[in-house]
Coordinates of C-alpha atoms in Angstrom, one line a residue:
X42 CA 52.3 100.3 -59.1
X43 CA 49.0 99.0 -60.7
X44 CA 45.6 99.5 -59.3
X45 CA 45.2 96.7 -56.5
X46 CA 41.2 96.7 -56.7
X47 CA 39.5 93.8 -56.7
X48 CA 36.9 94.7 -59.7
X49 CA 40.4 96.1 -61.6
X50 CA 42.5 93.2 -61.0
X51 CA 43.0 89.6 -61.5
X52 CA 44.4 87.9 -59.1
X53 CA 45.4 84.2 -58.3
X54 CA 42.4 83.7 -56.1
X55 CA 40.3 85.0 -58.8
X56 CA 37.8 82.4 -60.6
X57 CA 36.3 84.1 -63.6
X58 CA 35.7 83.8 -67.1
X59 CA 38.3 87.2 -67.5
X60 CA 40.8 84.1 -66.8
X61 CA 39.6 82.6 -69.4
X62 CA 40.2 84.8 -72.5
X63 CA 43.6 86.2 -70.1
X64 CA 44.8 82.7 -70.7
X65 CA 43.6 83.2 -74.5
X66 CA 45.4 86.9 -74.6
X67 CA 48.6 85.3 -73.5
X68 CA 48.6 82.6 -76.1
X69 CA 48.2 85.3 -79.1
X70 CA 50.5 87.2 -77.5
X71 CA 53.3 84.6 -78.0
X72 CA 53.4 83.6 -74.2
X73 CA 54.2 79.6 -74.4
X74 CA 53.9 77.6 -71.4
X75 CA 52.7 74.6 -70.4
X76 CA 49.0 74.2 -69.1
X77 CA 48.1 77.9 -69.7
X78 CA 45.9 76.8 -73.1
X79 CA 42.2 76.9 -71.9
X80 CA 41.7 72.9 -73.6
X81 CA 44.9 71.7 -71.4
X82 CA 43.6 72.4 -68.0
X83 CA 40.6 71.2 -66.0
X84 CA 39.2 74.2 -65.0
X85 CA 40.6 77.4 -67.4
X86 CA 39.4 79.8 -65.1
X87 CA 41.1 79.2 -62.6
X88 CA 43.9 81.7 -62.0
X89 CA 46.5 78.9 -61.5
X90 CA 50.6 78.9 -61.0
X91 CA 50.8 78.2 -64.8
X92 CA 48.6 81.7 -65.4
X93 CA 50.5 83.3 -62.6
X94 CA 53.8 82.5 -64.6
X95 CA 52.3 83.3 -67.8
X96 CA 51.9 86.8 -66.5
X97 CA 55.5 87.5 -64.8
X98 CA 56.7 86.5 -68.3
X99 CA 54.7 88.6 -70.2
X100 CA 55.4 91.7 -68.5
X101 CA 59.1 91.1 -68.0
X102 CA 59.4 90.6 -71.4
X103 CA 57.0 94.2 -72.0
X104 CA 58.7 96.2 -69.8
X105 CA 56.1 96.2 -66.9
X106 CA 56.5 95.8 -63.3
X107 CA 56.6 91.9 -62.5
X108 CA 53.6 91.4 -59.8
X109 CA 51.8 88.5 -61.9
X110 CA 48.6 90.9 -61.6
X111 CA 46.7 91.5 -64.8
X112 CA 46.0 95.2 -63.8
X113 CA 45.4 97.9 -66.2
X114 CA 48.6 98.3 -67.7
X115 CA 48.8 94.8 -68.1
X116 CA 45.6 94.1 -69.6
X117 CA 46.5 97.6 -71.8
X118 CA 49.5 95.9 -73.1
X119 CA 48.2 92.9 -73.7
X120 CA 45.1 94.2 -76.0
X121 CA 48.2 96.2 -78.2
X122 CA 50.2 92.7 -77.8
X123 CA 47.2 90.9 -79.9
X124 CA 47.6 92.6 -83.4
X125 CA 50.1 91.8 -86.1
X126 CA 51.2 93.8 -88.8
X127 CA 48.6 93.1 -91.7
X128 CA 45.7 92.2 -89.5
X129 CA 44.2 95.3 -89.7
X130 CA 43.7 98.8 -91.4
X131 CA 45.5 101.4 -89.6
X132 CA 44.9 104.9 -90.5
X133 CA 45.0 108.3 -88.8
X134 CA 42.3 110.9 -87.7
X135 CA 42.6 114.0 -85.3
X136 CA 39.0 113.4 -84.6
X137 CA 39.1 109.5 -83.1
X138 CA 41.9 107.8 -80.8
X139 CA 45.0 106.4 -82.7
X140 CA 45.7 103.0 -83.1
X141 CA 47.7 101.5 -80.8
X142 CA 49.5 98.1 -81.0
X143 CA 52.2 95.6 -81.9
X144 CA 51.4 96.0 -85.4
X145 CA 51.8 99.6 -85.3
X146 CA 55.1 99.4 -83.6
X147 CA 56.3 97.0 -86.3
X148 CA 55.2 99.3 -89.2
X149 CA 56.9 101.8 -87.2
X150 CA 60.4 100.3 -87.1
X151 CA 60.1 99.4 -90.8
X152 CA 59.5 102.2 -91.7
X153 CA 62.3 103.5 -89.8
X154 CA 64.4 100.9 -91.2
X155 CA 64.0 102.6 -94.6
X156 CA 64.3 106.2 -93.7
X157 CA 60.9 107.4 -93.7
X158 CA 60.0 107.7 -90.2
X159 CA 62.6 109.5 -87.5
X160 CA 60.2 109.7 -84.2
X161 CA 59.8 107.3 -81.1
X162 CA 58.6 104.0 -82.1
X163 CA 56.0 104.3 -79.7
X164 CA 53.3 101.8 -80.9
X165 CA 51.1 104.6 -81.5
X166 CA 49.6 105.3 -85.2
X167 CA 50.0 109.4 -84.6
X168 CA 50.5 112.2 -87.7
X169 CA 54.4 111.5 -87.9
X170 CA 53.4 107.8 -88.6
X171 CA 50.7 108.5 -91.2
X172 CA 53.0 111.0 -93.1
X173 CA 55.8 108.5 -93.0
X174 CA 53.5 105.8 -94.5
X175 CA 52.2 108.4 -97.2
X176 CA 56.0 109.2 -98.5
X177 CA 56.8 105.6 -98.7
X178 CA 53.7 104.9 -100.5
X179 CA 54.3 108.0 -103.0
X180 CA 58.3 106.5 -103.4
X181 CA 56.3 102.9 -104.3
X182 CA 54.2 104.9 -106.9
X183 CA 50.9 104.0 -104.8
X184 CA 48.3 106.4 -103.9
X185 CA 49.4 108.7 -101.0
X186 CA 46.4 108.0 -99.1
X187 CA 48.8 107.6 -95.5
X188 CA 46.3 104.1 -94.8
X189 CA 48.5 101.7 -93.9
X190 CA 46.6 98.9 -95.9
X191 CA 47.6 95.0 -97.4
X192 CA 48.7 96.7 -100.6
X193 CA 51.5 98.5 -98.3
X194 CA 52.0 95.8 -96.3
X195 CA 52.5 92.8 -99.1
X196 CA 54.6 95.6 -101.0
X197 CA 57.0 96.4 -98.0
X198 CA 57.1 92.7 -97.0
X199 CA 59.1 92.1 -101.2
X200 CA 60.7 95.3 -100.3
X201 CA 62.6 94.2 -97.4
X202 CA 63.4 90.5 -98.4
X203 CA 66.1 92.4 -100.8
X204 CA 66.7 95.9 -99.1
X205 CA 69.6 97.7 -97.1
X206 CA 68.5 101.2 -95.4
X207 CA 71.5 102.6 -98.3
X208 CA 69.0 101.4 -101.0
X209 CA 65.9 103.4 -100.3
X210 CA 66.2 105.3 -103.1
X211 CA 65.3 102.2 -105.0
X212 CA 61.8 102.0 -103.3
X213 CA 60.1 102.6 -106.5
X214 CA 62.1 100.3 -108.9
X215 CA 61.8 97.6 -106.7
X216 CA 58.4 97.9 -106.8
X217 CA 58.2 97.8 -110.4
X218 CA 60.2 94.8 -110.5
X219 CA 57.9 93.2 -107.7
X220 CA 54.5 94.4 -110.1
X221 CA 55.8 93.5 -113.4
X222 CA 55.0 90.6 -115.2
X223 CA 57.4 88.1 -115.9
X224 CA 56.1 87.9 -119.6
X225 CA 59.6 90.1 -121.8
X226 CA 56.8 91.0 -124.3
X227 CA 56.1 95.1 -124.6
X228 CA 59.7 95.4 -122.7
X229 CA 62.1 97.9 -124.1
X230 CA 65.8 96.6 -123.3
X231 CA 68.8 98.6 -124.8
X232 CA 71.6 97.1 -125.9
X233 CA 75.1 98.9 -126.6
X234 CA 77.9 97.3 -128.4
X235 CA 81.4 98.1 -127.5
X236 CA 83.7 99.2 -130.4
X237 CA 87.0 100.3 -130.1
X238 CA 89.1 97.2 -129.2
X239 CA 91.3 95.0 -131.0
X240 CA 92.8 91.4 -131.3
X241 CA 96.1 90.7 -131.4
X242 CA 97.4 89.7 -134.9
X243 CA 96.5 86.7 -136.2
X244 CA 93.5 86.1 -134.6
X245 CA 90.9 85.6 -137.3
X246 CA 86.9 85.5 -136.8
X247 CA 85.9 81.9 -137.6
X248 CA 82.6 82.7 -140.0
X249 CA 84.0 86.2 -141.5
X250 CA 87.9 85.1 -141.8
X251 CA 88.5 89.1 -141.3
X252 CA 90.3 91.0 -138.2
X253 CA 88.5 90.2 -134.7
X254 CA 87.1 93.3 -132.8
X255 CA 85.3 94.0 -130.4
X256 CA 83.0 96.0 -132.8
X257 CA 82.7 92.8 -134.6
X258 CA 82.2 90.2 -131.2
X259 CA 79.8 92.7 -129.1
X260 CA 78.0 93.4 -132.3
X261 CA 77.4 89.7 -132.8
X262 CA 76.1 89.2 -129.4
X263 CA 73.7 92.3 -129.3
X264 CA 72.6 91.5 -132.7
X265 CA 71.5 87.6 -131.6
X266 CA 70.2 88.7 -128.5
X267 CA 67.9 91.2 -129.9
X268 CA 66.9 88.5 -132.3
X269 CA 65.6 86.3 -129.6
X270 CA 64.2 89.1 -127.6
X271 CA 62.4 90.5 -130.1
X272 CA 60.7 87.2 -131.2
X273 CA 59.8 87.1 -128.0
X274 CA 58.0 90.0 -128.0
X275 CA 60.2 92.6 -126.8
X276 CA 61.5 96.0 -128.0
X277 CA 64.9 96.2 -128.7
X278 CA 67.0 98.9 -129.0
X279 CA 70.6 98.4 -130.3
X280 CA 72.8 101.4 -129.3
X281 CA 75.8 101.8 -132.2
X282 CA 77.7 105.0 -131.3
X283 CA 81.7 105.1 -131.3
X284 CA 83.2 107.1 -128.4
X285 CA 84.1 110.9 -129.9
X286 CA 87.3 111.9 -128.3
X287 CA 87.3 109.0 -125.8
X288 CA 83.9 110.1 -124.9
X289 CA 81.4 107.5 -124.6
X290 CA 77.9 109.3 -126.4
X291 CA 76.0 105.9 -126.0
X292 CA 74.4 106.6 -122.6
X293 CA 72.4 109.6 -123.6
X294 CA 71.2 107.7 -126.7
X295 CA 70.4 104.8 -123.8
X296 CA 68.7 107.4 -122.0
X297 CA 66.3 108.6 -124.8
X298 CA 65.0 105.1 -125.2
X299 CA 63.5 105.0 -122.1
X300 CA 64.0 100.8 -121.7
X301 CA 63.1 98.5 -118.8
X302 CA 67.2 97.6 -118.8
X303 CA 70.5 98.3 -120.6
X304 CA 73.0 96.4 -121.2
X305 CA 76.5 97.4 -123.0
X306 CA 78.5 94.9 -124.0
X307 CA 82.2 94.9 -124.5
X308 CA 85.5 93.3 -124.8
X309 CA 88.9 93.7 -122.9
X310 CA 92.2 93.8 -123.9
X311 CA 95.7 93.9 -121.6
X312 CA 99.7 93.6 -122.8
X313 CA 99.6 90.5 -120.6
X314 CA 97.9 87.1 -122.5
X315 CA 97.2 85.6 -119.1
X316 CA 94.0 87.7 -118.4
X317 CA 91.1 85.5 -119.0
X318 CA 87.7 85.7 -118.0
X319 CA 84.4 87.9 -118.1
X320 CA 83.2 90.8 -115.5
X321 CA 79.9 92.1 -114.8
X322 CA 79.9 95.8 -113.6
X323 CA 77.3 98.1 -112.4
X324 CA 76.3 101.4 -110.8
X325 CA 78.3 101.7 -107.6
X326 CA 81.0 103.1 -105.4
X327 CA 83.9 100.6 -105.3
X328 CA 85.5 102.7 -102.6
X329 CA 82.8 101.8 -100.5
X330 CA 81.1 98.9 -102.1
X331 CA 77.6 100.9 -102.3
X332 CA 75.0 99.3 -104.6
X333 CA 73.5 102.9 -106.1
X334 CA 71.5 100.4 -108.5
X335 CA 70.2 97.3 -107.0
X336 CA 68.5 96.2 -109.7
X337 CA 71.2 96.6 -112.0
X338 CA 73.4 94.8 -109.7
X339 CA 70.8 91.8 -109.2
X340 CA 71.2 91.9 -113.3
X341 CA 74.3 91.7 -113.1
X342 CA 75.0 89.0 -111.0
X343 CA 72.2 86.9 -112.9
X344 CA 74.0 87.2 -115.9
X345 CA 77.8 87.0 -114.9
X346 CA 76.2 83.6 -112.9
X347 CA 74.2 82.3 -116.5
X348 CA 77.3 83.1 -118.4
X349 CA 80.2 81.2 -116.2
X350 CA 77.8 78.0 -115.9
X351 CA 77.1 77.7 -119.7
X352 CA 80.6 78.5 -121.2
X353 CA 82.7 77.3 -118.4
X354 CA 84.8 81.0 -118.6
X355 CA 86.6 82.4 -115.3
X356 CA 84.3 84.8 -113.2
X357 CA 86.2 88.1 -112.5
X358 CA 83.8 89.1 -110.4
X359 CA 80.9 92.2 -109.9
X360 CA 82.5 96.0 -109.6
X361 CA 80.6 98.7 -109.1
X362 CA 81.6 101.2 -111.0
X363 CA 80.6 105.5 -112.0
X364 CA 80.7 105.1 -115.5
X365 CA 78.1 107.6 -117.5
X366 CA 76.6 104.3 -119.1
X367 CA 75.7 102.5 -115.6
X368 CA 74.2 105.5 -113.9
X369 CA 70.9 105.7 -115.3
X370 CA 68.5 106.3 -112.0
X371 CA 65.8 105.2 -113.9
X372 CA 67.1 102.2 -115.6
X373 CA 69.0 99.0 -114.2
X374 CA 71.9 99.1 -116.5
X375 CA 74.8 96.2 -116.9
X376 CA 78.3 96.7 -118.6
X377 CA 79.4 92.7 -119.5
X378 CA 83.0 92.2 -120.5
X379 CA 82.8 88.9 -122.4
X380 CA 86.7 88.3 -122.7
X381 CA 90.1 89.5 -123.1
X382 CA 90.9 89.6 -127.0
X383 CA 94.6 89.8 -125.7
X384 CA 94.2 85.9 -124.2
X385 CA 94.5 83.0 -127.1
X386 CA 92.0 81.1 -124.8
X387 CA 89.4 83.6 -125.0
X388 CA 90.0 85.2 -128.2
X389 CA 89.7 81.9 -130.1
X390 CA 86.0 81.2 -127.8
X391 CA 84.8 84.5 -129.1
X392 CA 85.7 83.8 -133.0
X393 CA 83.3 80.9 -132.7
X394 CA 79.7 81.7 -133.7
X395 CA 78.8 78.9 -131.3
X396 CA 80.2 80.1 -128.3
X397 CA 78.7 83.7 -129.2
X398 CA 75.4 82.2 -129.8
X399 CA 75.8 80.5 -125.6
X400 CA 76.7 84.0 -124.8
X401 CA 73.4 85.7 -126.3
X402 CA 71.4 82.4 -125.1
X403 CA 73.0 82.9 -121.8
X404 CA 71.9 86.6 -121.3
X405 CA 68.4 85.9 -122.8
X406 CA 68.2 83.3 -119.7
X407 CA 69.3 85.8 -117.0
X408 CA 67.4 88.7 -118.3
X409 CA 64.3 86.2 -117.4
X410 CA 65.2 85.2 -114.5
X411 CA 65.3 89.0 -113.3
X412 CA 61.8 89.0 -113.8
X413 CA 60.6 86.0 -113.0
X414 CA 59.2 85.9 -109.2
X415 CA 61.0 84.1 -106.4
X416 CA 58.5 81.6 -106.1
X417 CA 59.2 80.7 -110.1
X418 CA 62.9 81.1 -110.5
X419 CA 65.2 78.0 -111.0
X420 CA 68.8 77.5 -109.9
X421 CA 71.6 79.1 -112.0
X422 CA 72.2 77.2 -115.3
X423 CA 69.1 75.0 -114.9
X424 CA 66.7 77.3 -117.5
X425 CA 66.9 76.6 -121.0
X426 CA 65.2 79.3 -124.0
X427 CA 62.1 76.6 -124.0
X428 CA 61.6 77.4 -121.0
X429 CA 62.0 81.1 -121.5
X430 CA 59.6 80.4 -124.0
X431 CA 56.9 79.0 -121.0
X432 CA 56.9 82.7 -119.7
X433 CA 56.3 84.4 -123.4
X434 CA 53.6 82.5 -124.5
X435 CA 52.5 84.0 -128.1
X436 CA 49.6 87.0 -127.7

């Protein structure tokens, strides 16, 4: 039971100025009541039914025996009720007392949240804490310094807007996507053609009048979309390798690039000339539906969305899949099927230059948008290249 002296305790009788900034404690402490603000009463230190209440609440809702007397354990958790997470510095040292607050118990279960911290959430900034806070700063690529500062804070606050616990790994790519400018100049992005399907016979490529391929159709694409990204200011890598052996060899050429994102592009084919539509696919377990790459799959749905609002085609939907081209840890990589060459409704939409050109137009748009920050994204289908433009002004 709390200490029941009179200099240690505040009780209803009590008329002091401690009532005052008790009142003031409970409001930053997220108490709400009526006629417990020092500006709504007559006399505010006067320790009052409404303080009295106040009280109960606060340390039912802490944990703390319910007496309505402000004692020490009270008054302790109410100091550690009075910080938020960002307010202040925290940091560790064997040679002073730990922080101890709301703010630390928050950081605490975030951090938990993540998988960097496994020990009581206790509220106390101890070694465990400040080791935990160092790894996640060295997974964000920030100085290891174990300070738990507003750099960490603002960084974990992006982080968690988009993050499952299964997605840690990520840590340091989403960082780099929250850091990055939205400007495409300087970016490397790697773009791989597919090349080993056909068209049925008789379907002619509107511009060429020859055979069309998927060689010919996902070569089109990459070749206008590096076009536009590169007068942009962008670095573009187009990946031409035909599988050896049913081997796909373009991912280690992917891989020696070193881009910012990769995207393969490819057509289908089935026996049956009712399969229409385009797929968006990315690294993930399908078994389990596990994003391994969140980015990628964040590009992938951007650009499976740009795609079905600009052409009008049927959305089959985001797989994840194991593929050697998609899992590349360190870059976000997209596989696009843009249409079945076996459907006459998609094969004749992909002989047309113009509908090729929507599709390269299309990507340019969501490849933007993946970098663009929340506050300046716009609805799906809303961006046109002029405005892509707005975000690459000329150096």
């Amino acid at each position: 039971m709390e200490n029941d002296a009179a200099d240690q305790s505040l009780r209803r009788s009590d008329i002091s100025r401690r009532v005052v900034a008790l009142r003031e404690g409970l409001l930053r402490a997220g108490v709400s009541m009526a006629y417990l603000a020092p500006d709504q009463v007559n006399n505010p230190m006067v320790f009052d039914d409404h303080v009295d209440a106040a009280v109960r609440t606060f340390q039912q809702h802490r944990g703390l025996m319910v007496d309505g007397v402000a004692g020490p354990e009270t008054e302790r958790a109410l100091a550690e009720a009075q910080f938020k997470l960002g307010a202040r510095q925290l940091a560790f040292s064997p040679e002073r007392p730990a922080f101890r607050g709301d703010d630390v118990t928050e950081l605490q279960r975030q951090l938990s949240f993540l998988g960097f911290y496994y020990g009581h959430i206790d509220g106390e900034y101890g070694e465990r804490t400040h080791l935990a806070v160092r790894e996640l700063q060295l997974n964000l690529g920030l100085e290891g310094s174990g300070v738990a500062d507003a750099q960490l804070i603002s960084s974990m606050e992006r982080i968690n807007r988009t993050i499952s616990p299964s997605q840690a790994f990520s840590l340091r790519d989403y960082e780099r996507l929250s850091q990055a400018s939205a400007n495409l100049r300087g970016r490397t992005i790697a773009i791989a053609p597919g090349s080993d399907v056909d068209a049925l016979a008789g379907v002619a490529d509107i511009s060429s009048g020859g055979p069309l391929t998927e060689k010919l159709v996902a070569g089109d694409v990459c070749n206008r979309i590096g076009k536009i990204l590169t007068e942009l200011g962008a670095s573009v890598e187009i990946i031409e390798k035909e599988p050896v052996d049913g081997i796909d060899l373009r991912a280690d050429l992917i891989k020696a690039s070193s881009p910012s994102l990769s995207i393969a592009i490819h057509c289908d084919w089935l026996p049956q000339q009712a399969a229409s539509g385009v797929s968006a696919f990315f690294w993930g377990r399908p078994e389990s539906s596990e994003v391994r790459s969140p980015i990628g799959h964040r590009a992938a749905e951007l650009i499976l969305k740009e795609i079905v609002a600009r052409t009008g085609s049927t959305s089959l939907g985001l797989h994840g899949r194991s593929w050697d081209i998609l899992r590349l840890p360190s870059t976000p990589s997209v596989q696009l099927d843009i249409g079945y060459l076996s459907s006459p409704l998609d094969s004749s939409r992909l002989a047309d230059p113009i509908f090729r050109q929507i599709l390269a137009d299309s990507i340019v748009i969501a490849i933007q948008r993946l970098y663009l920050l929340e506050e300046d994204d716009e609805p799906t289908g809303t961006l046109a290249l002029d405005d892509v433009l707005r975000f690459n002004p000329p150096s």
